[in-house]
């Protein structure tokens, strides 16, 4: 039996000042909580200012210089003017656009299909969602290695499988490939579609998780009302599902477009921009000019000239994330004008997607006519199969065949899930079995789908021939340190932006969001120069210092949404009970925010574990390399130790997969509370 303590006398406690008359002149000017806000935001401001804003300013200055020997000479806008006639730069920009546009289309279609299949699945949904999440979790270097091996024109399992099933010759007869067997990454006409395919494979899980969170937020009453009114499955999808997901789809596509447009590691690890420059994005052009040719000004100009495109995407994202929280009722004298503006805005919003789609389609036809019709055929086949199954189900339902329609619907769903799981898990299965093959079996390509016999030979060779243990320890230290820094600073800054009242809070929040989506391509050149000046290159400290540039803003943004979802009454009760604001933060808010903090730790740790660009540029010595860069260095020209790379991929992926398996609930909750809802 619990004992009941007597209640404390409320008059013995002083409540925090709340009325305007109790505020000082400085508080009225800067905000009631400006002192505490300055304390909480100081670490975030120092890191973001020193690692993002200062490098961007330095990059702008660098872009106006040209290197002559050891000296940098001011050349004004010459670097920008030189890009007008630079064919390599033009190719890089077109490649980035083509790569991003096709990847986003297929990620939306497949991600939405996977989310709908899982949303209507009553049993095993959590297990299936966890399996579909694996490609997003595994490091990019693992993704690139597995697909390079699978797409090998002679020994790759993709050509072998397509030949055995007769699909490969059919693709050649339909002119979807020029010849058979196909050289997926070596053929100029197939290299870009192959890179897009790998990016889609890795990106579909992110779309699936976001769309699942959005589907859960759509009220079931809307579907019930539509069913009662006689709406078919397609009509319910068009009138209920798509409008309910419009905000989530737009935010997810915008975020993914920014990431894909600035992708470097996946393209570099798959093709290094080849053959020729057919897969080289603009980021790789900037890397080549700045790091390989040591022309920092020209490289900085390449990244900065693309800033308006990124800025436009960021502007759209900021408006989308703020539109649900910043709507204010108009004054009566402006009501009529406001209503007219809203009607015009609603009409424009309805027309805008069609205008954008038509513009992007026209640009794709102009930029990549060969890829366009191939992508249209593949996408058309997928949509026709889905529409055919839906038509059969609707026809059976209209004729009263409820049982037969449910059987057809179930078979179609299971077939779609089986195909999706095969696409998602096939490369991962190949890695797992290759890691346990003997070297003879790997070289002779016997029994590709099963080790005969099972052996740990590749794991022993990995540690004997490579400093793999050192790379593993380096990655652990850097990931743990950068995650700790990001978590502490993000918790303080996220609480200040969500709870404290001070002037400039909205501007600081927008700045955080801007730095979150700022590409690493814009920062690696000035950061590299700064690290050289500070003599921090080829050290783990350079990675610990620079990794918060992409982990801290995201962590802060997510925690702002999570702290806002915690009832403020709990904190106010603690303040009335005598706690200071800092005590209430530590004793009340942080314990309630554990799921959000775990989600943030999971995201930041995974990003640091998988990071490639900064580690690739800043580290050259073997003893300081992290796992992604170390595994890439194991490939010497055409010599690819596939067995050792498979063993390394397995050891690299297992810890991250386990963390996500244990923290999947917190991941979904974090996305729902913070990232998806904004």
XYZ file of C-alpha atoms in Angstrom:
678
model
C 0.000 0.000 0.000
C 1.406 3.364 -1.024
C 1.809 6.123 1.543
C 0.429 9.526 0.658
C 2.527 12.561 1.495
C 0.825 15.794 2.458
C 0.669 18.302 -0.358
C 3.086 21.197 -0.248
C 1.736 24.643 0.450
C 1.578 26.505 -2.843
C 2.085 29.917 -1.205
C 5.543 28.844 -0.051
C 6.707 28.691 -3.665
C 7.232 31.512 -6.053
C 5.944 31.063 -9.550
C 8.029 32.397 -12.400
C 7.180 35.863 -13.584
C 4.704 35.781 -16.407
C 3.028 39.132 -16.739
C 4.424 41.854 -18.992
C 4.749 44.243 -16.084
C 7.224 41.969 -14.270
C 9.695 41.933 -17.186
C 12.736 44.157 -17.243
C 13.499 46.474 -20.144
C 16.111 44.049 -21.499
C 13.670 41.117 -21.252
C 11.013 43.077 -23.106
C 13.532 43.816 -25.863
C 15.305 40.442 -26.106
C 12.668 38.093 -24.720
C 11.788 36.729 -21.302
C 14.243 33.799 -21.454
C 17.078 35.381 -23.420
C 19.790 34.629 -20.834
C 19.008 30.922 -20.615
C 18.497 30.761 -24.379
C 21.940 32.276 -24.952
C 23.456 29.676 -22.597
C 21.681 26.745 -24.269
C 22.309 27.916 -27.827
C 25.954 28.908 -27.400
C 27.483 25.459 -28.203
C 25.244 25.085 -31.234
C 25.991 28.603 -32.447
C 29.756 28.121 -32.095
C 29.776 24.821 -33.990
C 27.370 25.894 -36.735
C 29.042 29.274 -37.108
C 32.561 27.871 -37.127
C 31.906 24.763 -39.213
C 29.178 25.865 -41.623
C 28.749 29.635 -41.913
C 32.447 30.542 -41.786
C 33.408 27.848 -44.341
C 30.651 29.048 -46.689
C 31.927 32.621 -46.421
C 35.455 31.383 -46.974
C 34.307 29.365 -49.974
C 32.842 32.509 -51.523
C 36.171 34.305 -51.073
C 38.132 31.314 -52.382
C 35.990 31.189 -55.522
C 37.367 34.620 -56.499
C 40.996 33.445 -56.365
C 43.286 31.336 -58.500
C 46.322 29.411 -57.337
C 49.716 30.284 -58.829
C 52.360 28.137 -57.206
C 52.089 28.625 -53.457
C 50.169 31.905 -53.772
C 46.488 32.643 -54.356
C 45.761 35.548 -56.710
C 42.486 37.474 -56.790
C 40.774 36.959 -60.160
C 37.276 38.254 -59.448
C 34.573 36.383 -61.347
C 36.948 34.641 -63.757
C 36.315 31.209 -62.231
C 32.562 31.625 -62.724
C 32.949 32.937 -66.268
C 35.203 29.991 -67.123
C 32.359 27.607 -66.246
C 30.279 29.011 -69.115
C 32.520 27.268 -71.619
C 33.481 24.293 -69.447
C 31.999 21.192 -71.113
C 32.951 18.994 -68.167
C 30.964 21.228 -65.811
C 27.961 21.230 -68.172
C 28.057 17.435 -68.289
C 28.237 17.271 -64.488
C 25.196 19.516 -64.036
C 23.125 17.528 -66.552
C 24.209 14.253 -64.942
C 23.193 15.497 -61.483
C 19.769 16.543 -62.770
C 19.158 13.284 -64.662
C 20.379 11.174 -61.735
C 18.149 13.013 -59.250
C 14.972 13.202 -61.345
C 14.791 9.532 -62.338
C 15.813 8.334 -58.875
C 13.090 10.394 -57.169
C 10.352 9.189 -59.517
C 11.108 5.523 -58.908
C 11.658 6.017 -55.163
C 8.236 7.644 -54.829
C 6.479 4.901 -56.819
C 8.194 1.965 -55.102
C 8.188 3.596 -51.655
C 4.477 4.363 -51.850
C 3.702 0.849 -53.078
C 5.739 -0.692 -50.245
C 4.104 1.577 -47.646
C 0.592 0.685 -48.852
C 1.396 -3.032 -48.843
C 2.758 -2.845 -45.295
C 0.018 -0.535 -44.026
C -2.690 -3.027 -44.954
C -0.726 -5.974 -43.578
C -2.027 -7.043 -40.170
C 0.539 -9.708 -39.367
C 4.278 -9.428 -39.700
C 4.247 -5.726 -40.565
C 7.036 -4.857 -38.126
C 9.256 -7.683 -39.414
C 8.690 -6.762 -43.057
C 9.309 -3.072 -42.346
C 12.551 -3.976 -40.598
C 13.690 -6.054 -43.572
C 12.872 -3.282 -46.041
C 14.827 -0.822 -43.896
C 18.102 -2.754 -44.191
C 19.361 -1.172 -47.477
C 19.034 2.292 -45.951
C 20.963 1.159 -42.872
C 23.942 -0.570 -44.471
C 26.920 1.692 -45.256
C 27.174 3.125 -48.751
C 30.491 1.381 -49.329
C 28.747 -1.965 -48.729
C 26.002 -0.993 -51.170
C 28.500 -0.011 -53.844
C 30.662 -3.111 -53.437
C 27.762 -5.555 -53.548
C 26.203 -3.994 -56.633
C 29.560 -3.680 -58.436
C 30.049 -7.391 -57.979
C 26.480 -8.281 -58.953
C 26.589 -6.101 -62.089
C 29.916 -7.459 -63.301
C 29.406 -8.215 -67.038
C 31.166 -11.614 -66.948
C 30.984 -12.966 -63.400
C 28.062 -10.949 -62.023
C 25.016 -12.806 -60.762
C 22.609 -10.334 -62.422
C 23.607 -11.351 -65.949
C 23.657 -15.014 -64.954
C 20.149 -14.841 -63.473
C 18.670 -12.827 -66.349
C 20.220 -15.200 -68.887
C 18.892 -18.285 -67.101
C 15.361 -16.859 -66.936
C 15.399 -15.591 -70.529
C 14.792 -12.006 -69.443
C 18.222 -10.824 -70.583
C 17.833 -11.787 -74.260
C 14.315 -10.339 -74.137
C 15.728 -7.010 -72.940
C 18.202 -7.063 -75.823
C 15.499 -7.853 -78.393
C 13.399 -4.979 -77.025
C 16.473 -2.694 -77.377
C 16.429 -1.881 -73.668
C 20.084 -2.970 -73.710
C 22.377 -2.773 -76.734
C 23.866 -6.257 -76.408
C 23.836 -9.305 -74.176
C 25.458 -10.000 -71.757
C 25.224 -6.373 -70.719
C 28.085 -4.302 -69.329
C 25.985 -2.482 -66.786
C 28.645 -0.150 -65.351
C 31.037 -0.131 -68.320
C 28.553 0.547 -71.135
C 28.027 4.341 -71.577
C 24.341 3.787 -72.374
C 23.733 1.651 -69.245
C 26.064 3.179 -66.641
C 23.726 6.004 -65.589
C 20.590 3.779 -65.397
C 22.604 1.304 -63.313
C 23.748 3.993 -60.866
C 20.154 5.245 -60.632
C 19.001 1.681 -59.891
C 21.443 1.378 -56.985
C 20.388 4.756 -55.576
C 16.735 3.702 -55.787
C 17.559 0.436 -53.996
C 19.158 2.360 -51.149
C 16.570 5.166 -50.984
C 13.274 3.264 -51.160
C 13.359 2.305 -47.422
C 13.516 5.980 -46.366
C 10.449 6.766 -48.476
C 8.670 3.680 -47.153
C 9.213 4.657 -43.501
C 8.100 8.250 -44.097
C 5.015 7.201 -46.071
C 4.089 4.654 -43.397
C 4.204 7.395 -40.776
C 2.006 9.554 -43.025
C -0.521 6.764 -43.640
C -0.925 6.249 -39.900
C -1.921 9.911 -39.557
C -4.807 9.660 -42.078
C -8.104 9.194 -40.166
C -9.778 5.836 -40.805
C -13.157 7.627 -40.878
C -12.308 9.081 -44.289
C -11.836 5.615 -45.794
C -15.025 4.354 -44.153
C -17.035 7.285 -45.512
C -15.604 6.788 -49.008
C -16.420 3.052 -48.885
C -20.005 3.753 -47.801
C -20.346 6.195 -50.717
C -19.362 3.378 -53.083
C -15.841 4.544 -53.930
C -13.570 1.949 -55.509
C -10.059 1.217 -54.286
C -8.578 3.502 -56.939
C -11.014 6.306 -56.039
C -10.155 5.968 -52.339
C -6.461 6.109 -53.197
C -6.900 9.185 -55.393
C -9.333 11.077 -53.145
C -8.153 10.100 -49.642
C -4.673 8.611 -49.631
C -2.880 10.998 -51.989
C -4.339 14.198 -50.446
C -3.524 12.849 -46.980
C 0.066 12.143 -47.999
C 0.596 15.308 -50.053
C 2.563 17.108 -47.352
C 4.670 14.069 -46.447
C 5.396 13.278 -50.091
C 6.484 16.829 -50.853
C 8.757 17.112 -47.815
C 10.279 13.661 -48.380
C 10.897 14.257 -52.086
C 12.422 17.677 -51.409
C 14.783 16.323 -48.763
C 15.738 13.322 -50.875
C 16.270 15.530 -53.937
C 18.768 17.657 -52.027
C 20.659 14.579 -50.840
C 20.596 12.885 -54.255
C 21.573 15.994 -56.197
C 24.674 16.343 -54.009
C 25.546 12.644 -53.907
C 29.236 11.859 -54.219
C 30.130 8.644 -52.425
C 27.798 6.235 -54.221
C 28.781 7.440 -57.707
C 32.474 7.518 -56.856
C 32.470 4.022 -55.386
C 30.486 2.554 -58.299
C 32.015 4.203 -61.378
C 34.270 7.118 -60.301
C 32.244 9.132 -62.816
C 32.966 6.839 -65.765
C 32.988 5.545 -68.343
C 34.269 8.892 -69.539
C 32.119 11.422 -67.682
C 28.696 9.882 -68.329
C 27.965 9.381 -64.602
C 30.067 12.222 -63.127
C 27.860 14.587 -61.071
C 28.813 18.198 -60.480
C 30.132 17.313 -56.997
C 32.721 14.997 -58.527
C 33.733 17.779 -60.942
C 34.275 20.080 -57.947
C 36.320 17.398 -56.172
C 38.458 16.846 -59.254
C 39.223 20.552 -59.670
C 39.808 21.348 -55.986
C 41.488 18.237 -54.554
C 43.079 16.473 -57.526
C 44.091 19.583 -59.491
C 44.559 21.809 -56.384
C 42.509 24.601 -57.990
C 40.478 25.522 -54.929
C 38.935 28.590 -56.542
C 37.601 26.698 -59.551
C 36.264 23.903 -57.340
C 34.552 26.365 -54.995
C 32.976 28.128 -57.971
C 31.486 24.832 -59.171
C 29.769 24.224 -55.828
C 28.622 27.810 -55.341
C 27.158 28.227 -58.820
C 24.742 25.413 -57.979
C 23.694 27.088 -54.728
C 20.604 28.810 -56.267
C 19.134 25.404 -57.188
C 19.746 24.054 -53.704
C 18.468 27.309 -52.243
C 15.227 26.963 -54.192
C 14.682 23.452 -52.843
C 15.489 24.636 -49.320
C 13.024 27.524 -49.671
C 10.265 25.099 -50.671
C 11.158 22.833 -47.749
C 11.130 25.677 -45.205
C 7.759 26.912 -46.438
C 6.307 23.404 -46.228
C 7.589 22.809 -42.715
C 6.301 26.151 -41.466
C 2.915 26.303 -43.182
C 1.167 24.088 -40.619
C 2.402 26.066 -37.606
C 2.514 29.678 -38.789
C -1.059 30.165 -40.034
C -2.619 33.160 -38.295
C -6.140 34.426 -38.545
C -6.366 37.699 -40.495
C -7.801 40.882 -39.113
C -11.357 41.638 -40.136
C -10.454 44.661 -42.217
C -8.180 42.464 -44.331
C -10.415 39.368 -44.361
C -11.776 39.830 -47.880
C -8.334 40.385 -49.353
C -6.976 37.400 -47.400
C -9.779 35.108 -48.631
C -9.130 36.118 -52.234
C -5.417 35.521 -51.803
C -6.058 32.098 -50.326
C -8.305 31.136 -53.249
C -5.657 32.194 -55.722
C -2.999 30.354 -53.699
C -5.132 27.205 -53.601
C -5.553 27.301 -57.384
C -1.828 27.861 -57.838
C -0.991 24.982 -55.498
C -3.204 22.633 -57.519
C -1.624 23.675 -60.803
C 1.974 23.826 -59.573
C 2.627 20.043 -59.426
C 1.432 19.647 -63.011
C 3.561 22.557 -64.187
C 6.634 21.186 -62.397
C 5.986 17.667 -63.738
C 5.650 18.950 -67.308
C 8.814 21.039 -66.977
C 10.858 18.182 -65.510
C 9.551 15.758 -68.149
C 10.528 18.116 -70.951
C 14.000 18.603 -69.509
C 14.476 14.844 -69.128
C 13.456 14.225 -72.735
C 15.990 16.842 -73.824
C 18.807 15.755 -71.483
C 18.512 11.965 -71.730
C 16.235 10.738 -74.540
C 17.691 7.213 -74.433
C 17.142 6.837 -70.696
C 13.715 8.491 -70.838
C 11.976 5.927 -73.008
C 13.589 3.021 -71.143
C 12.443 4.438 -67.795
C 8.977 5.069 -69.228
C 8.715 1.431 -70.326
C 9.807 0.080 -66.927
C 7.530 2.462 -65.032
C 4.652 1.725 -67.393
C 4.991 -2.034 -66.863
C 4.925 -1.570 -63.068
C 1.838 0.665 -63.194
C 0.025 -1.566 -65.699
C 0.507 -4.641 -63.520
C -0.767 -2.765 -60.457
C -3.718 -1.319 -62.393
C -4.564 -4.741 -63.868
C -4.668 -6.424 -60.466
C -6.755 -3.581 -59.064
C -9.159 -3.790 -61.998
C -9.654 -7.512 -61.521
C -10.320 -7.056 -57.803
C -12.810 -4.227 -58.431
C -14.635 -6.268 -61.081
C -14.946 -9.269 -58.771
C -16.206 -7.047 -55.951
C -18.821 -5.421 -58.180
C -20.104 -8.867 -59.200
C -20.436 -9.989 -55.604
C -17.437 -12.289 -55.579
C -16.106 -11.082 -52.250
C -14.142 -14.240 -51.490
C -12.564 -14.486 -54.951
C -11.690 -10.776 -54.902
C -9.982 -11.135 -51.526
C -8.035 -14.161 -52.823
C -6.857 -12.257 -55.909
C -6.011 -9.216 -53.802
C -4.071 -11.337 -51.319
C -2.157 -13.163 -54.039
C -1.302 -9.868 -55.727
C -0.098 -8.366 -52.452
C 2.050 -11.370 -51.623
C 3.520 -11.442 -55.132
C 4.362 -7.735 -54.926
C 5.913 -8.164 -51.470
C 7.912 -11.163 -52.653
C 9.273 -9.217 -55.621
C 10.088 -6.227 -53.414
C 11.849 -8.361 -50.821
C 13.821 -10.148 -53.524
C 14.953 -6.794 -54.915
C 15.843 -5.487 -51.436
C 17.453 -8.555 -49.871
C 19.104 -10.140 -52.918
C 22.349 -8.094 -52.778
C 22.567 -8.529 -49.006
C 22.161 -12.294 -49.307
C 24.972 -12.367 -51.881
C 27.267 -10.506 -49.439
C 26.442 -12.911 -46.620
C 27.161 -16.086 -48.593
C 30.276 -14.686 -50.301
C 31.816 -13.840 -46.930
C 31.812 -17.552 -46.002
C 33.181 -18.908 -49.286
C 36.724 -20.110 -49.783
C 39.037 -18.116 -52.017
C 38.975 -20.889 -54.582
C 35.196 -20.853 -54.764
C 35.145 -17.050 -55.119
C 37.703 -17.121 -57.955
C 36.188 -20.080 -59.814
C 32.616 -18.729 -59.422
C 31.226 -22.131 -58.462
C 27.947 -22.420 -56.557
C 27.308 -18.670 -56.415
C 24.274 -18.998 -54.171
C 25.742 -21.232 -51.471
C 29.202 -21.674 -49.851
C 30.701 -25.134 -50.384
C 32.123 -25.568 -47.822
C 31.378 -22.884 -45.246
C 34.657 -21.339 -44.076
C 36.026 -18.354 -42.131
C 38.969 -18.026 -44.497
C 37.949 -14.571 -45.750
C 37.663 -13.143 -42.236
C 41.153 -14.396 -41.325
C 42.632 -12.960 -44.540
C 40.889 -9.642 -43.892
C 42.598 -9.133 -40.530
C 45.929 -10.596 -41.694
C 46.259 -8.608 -44.929
C 44.562 -5.344 -43.982
C 44.601 -3.039 -40.910
C 40.877 -3.729 -40.591
C 40.910 -3.774 -36.781
C 42.480 -0.310 -36.755
C 39.864 0.999 -39.172
C 37.096 -0.477 -37.037
C 38.430 1.151 -33.877
C 38.839 4.501 -35.646
C 35.236 4.379 -36.823
C 33.965 3.505 -33.341
C 35.881 6.363 -31.718
C 34.900 8.968 -34.303
C 31.241 7.896 -34.407
C 30.888 7.815 -30.606
C 32.602 11.176 -30.102
C 30.699 13.010 -32.843
C 27.397 11.477 -31.685
C 28.018 12.601 -28.090
C 28.798 16.149 -29.237
C 25.747 16.284 -31.477
C 23.434 14.817 -28.827
C 24.437 17.226 -26.049
C 24.404 20.340 -28.237
C 21.173 19.319 -30.007
C 19.344 18.625 -26.733
C 20.222 22.080 -25.392
C 19.454 23.901 -28.632
C 16.303 21.898 -29.359
C 14.866 22.679 -25.918
C 15.672 26.376 -26.258
C 13.987 26.635 -29.656
C 10.948 24.612 -28.577
C 10.316 26.104 -25.127
C 12.144 29.356 -24.403
C 10.900 32.784 -25.423
C 13.521 35.063 -26.921
C 13.936 37.339 -29.882
C 15.334 35.641 -32.963
C 14.081 32.134 -32.152
C 12.356 31.750 -35.514
C 15.392 32.984 -37.435
C 17.674 30.615 -35.540
C 15.330 27.696 -36.310
C 15.393 28.498 -40.026
C 19.195 28.749 -39.886
C 19.363 25.295 -38.324
C 17.193 23.898 -41.110
C 19.306 25.599 -43.766
C 22.515 24.155 -42.364
C 20.872 20.725 -42.145
C 20.190 20.561 -45.875
C 23.431 22.330 -46.841
C 25.378 19.779 -48.902
C 28.772 18.507 -47.873
C 29.896 19.367 -51.398
C 29.689 23.040 -50.448
C 31.748 22.579 -47.288
C 34.493 20.050 -47.974
C 36.726 22.474 -49.914
C 36.837 25.311 -47.316
C 36.962 22.805 -44.440
C 39.898 21.075 -46.119
C 41.699 24.421 -46.387
C 40.946 25.239 -42.746
C 42.204 21.851 -41.565
C 45.396 22.218 -43.566
C 45.952 25.622 -41.942
C 45.351 24.147 -38.497
C 47.451 21.036 -39.341
C 44.554 18.733 -38.455
C 44.441 16.674 -41.651
C 45.288 12.986 -41.296
C 43.943 12.841 -37.759
C 40.804 11.506 -36.126
C 40.304 14.937 -34.619
C 39.593 16.357 -38.084
C 36.625 13.983 -38.430
C 35.318 14.555 -34.890
C 35.436 18.307 -35.498
C 33.787 18.267 -38.929
C 31.150 15.518 -38.598
C 28.765 17.773 -36.593
C 28.293 19.826 -39.783
C 25.779 17.235 -41.008
C 24.680 15.515 -37.762
C 24.067 18.440 -35.389
C 21.515 20.416 -37.485
C 19.407 17.312 -38.128
C 19.529 16.262 -34.480
C 18.421 19.736 -33.390
C 15.606 19.871 -35.913
C 14.225 16.499 -34.866
C 14.432 17.305 -31.132
C 12.643 20.632 -31.603
C 9.657 18.676 -32.884
C 9.941 16.094 -30.112
C 10.247 18.612 -27.263
C 7.234 20.476 -28.665
C 5.162 17.280 -28.418
C 5.792 17.003 -24.631
C 2.928 18.653 -22.649
C 4.163 21.978 -21.317
C 1.924 21.592 -18.244
C 4.340 19.034 -16.790
C 7.175 21.502 -16.951
C 5.053 24.329 -15.554
C 4.079 22.123 -12.612
C 7.759 21.546 -11.849
C 8.411 25.299 -12.018
C 5.542 26.007 -9.633
C 6.896 23.289 -7.337
C 10.168 25.190 -6.965
C 12.396 23.824 -9.743
C 14.504 26.170 -11.796
C 14.229 26.057 -15.563
C 17.435 24.046 -15.832
C 16.227 21.591 -13.155
C 12.910 21.162 -14.949
C 14.799 20.483 -18.170
C 17.014 17.856 -16.549
C 14.451 16.167 -14.273
C 11.232 16.380 -16.293
C 11.846 17.060 -19.985
C 14.903 14.897 -20.665
C 13.447 11.707 -19.087
C 10.283 12.128 -21.150
C 12.343 12.767 -24.275
C 14.322 9.508 -24.087
C 12.667 8.039 -27.232
C 13.534 11.175 -29.189
C 17.083 11.223 -27.840
C 17.529 7.560 -28.781
C 16.232 8.239 -32.284
C 18.666 11.146 -32.640
C 21.555 9.035 -31.329
C 20.641 6.298 -33.817
C 20.572 8.705 -36.762
C 23.758 10.568 -35.870
C 25.712 7.422 -35.039
C 24.688 5.803 -38.333
C 25.547 8.903 -40.360
C 28.968 9.137 -38.720
C 29.519 5.384 -39.184
C 28.714 5.595 -42.912
C 30.294 8.980 -43.790
C 32.634 8.825 -46.773
C 33.271 12.227 -48.400
C 34.960 14.041 -45.488
C 36.955 10.969 -44.445
C 38.007 10.384 -48.061
C 39.216 13.982 -48.498
C 40.737 14.627 -45.056
C 42.458 11.262 -44.385
C 45.215 9.679 -46.472
C 47.189 7.583 -43.952
C 46.080 3.992 -43.370
C 46.302 4.237 -39.575
C 43.667 7.001 -39.473
C 41.221 5.721 -42.086
C 37.658 4.846 -41.184
C 35.878 1.748 -42.443
C 34.269 3.216 -45.616
C 37.539 4.762 -46.828
C 39.609 1.761 -45.735
C 37.374 -0.674 -47.600
C 37.547 1.492 -50.716
C 41.336 1.449 -50.547
C 41.319 -2.379 -50.616
C 40.449 -2.197 -54.320
C 43.652 -1.677 -56.337
C 42.822 -1.046 -59.978
C 41.137 -4.134 -61.397
C 42.137 -6.308 -58.437
C 39.052 -6.679 -56.238
C 39.349 -8.989 -53.200
C 35.672 -9.895 -53.284
C 35.771 -12.417 -50.460
C 37.560 -10.060 -48.060
C 35.305 -7.159 -49.039
C 32.242 -9.318 -48.420
C 33.560 -10.280 -44.978
C 34.311 -6.619 -44.214
C 30.847 -5.582 -45.422
C 29.238 -8.124 -43.116
C 31.241 -6.942 -40.094
C 30.504 -3.293 -40.895
C 26.765 -3.787 -41.394
C 25.910 -6.090 -38.480
C 26.277 -3.489 -35.664
C 24.153 -0.912 -37.509
C 21.462 -3.431 -38.408
C 21.267 -4.582 -34.777
C 20.961 -0.983 -33.559
C 18.147 -0.270 -35.986
C 16.387 -3.528 -35.150
C 16.388 -2.587 -31.464
C 15.543 1.067 -32.051
C 13.040 0.775 -34.899
C 10.155 1.887 -32.665
C 12.051 4.982 -31.560
C 12.994 5.711 -35.167
C 9.363 5.700 -36.320
C 8.281 7.720 -33.286
C 11.036 10.255 -33.892
C 10.081 10.669 -37.539
C 6.409 11.043 -36.641
C 6.993 13.550 -33.832
C 9.725 15.591 -35.455
C 10.869 15.064 -39.001
C 7.616 14.223 -40.784
C 5.335 16.606 -38.969
C 7.935 19.354 -38.996
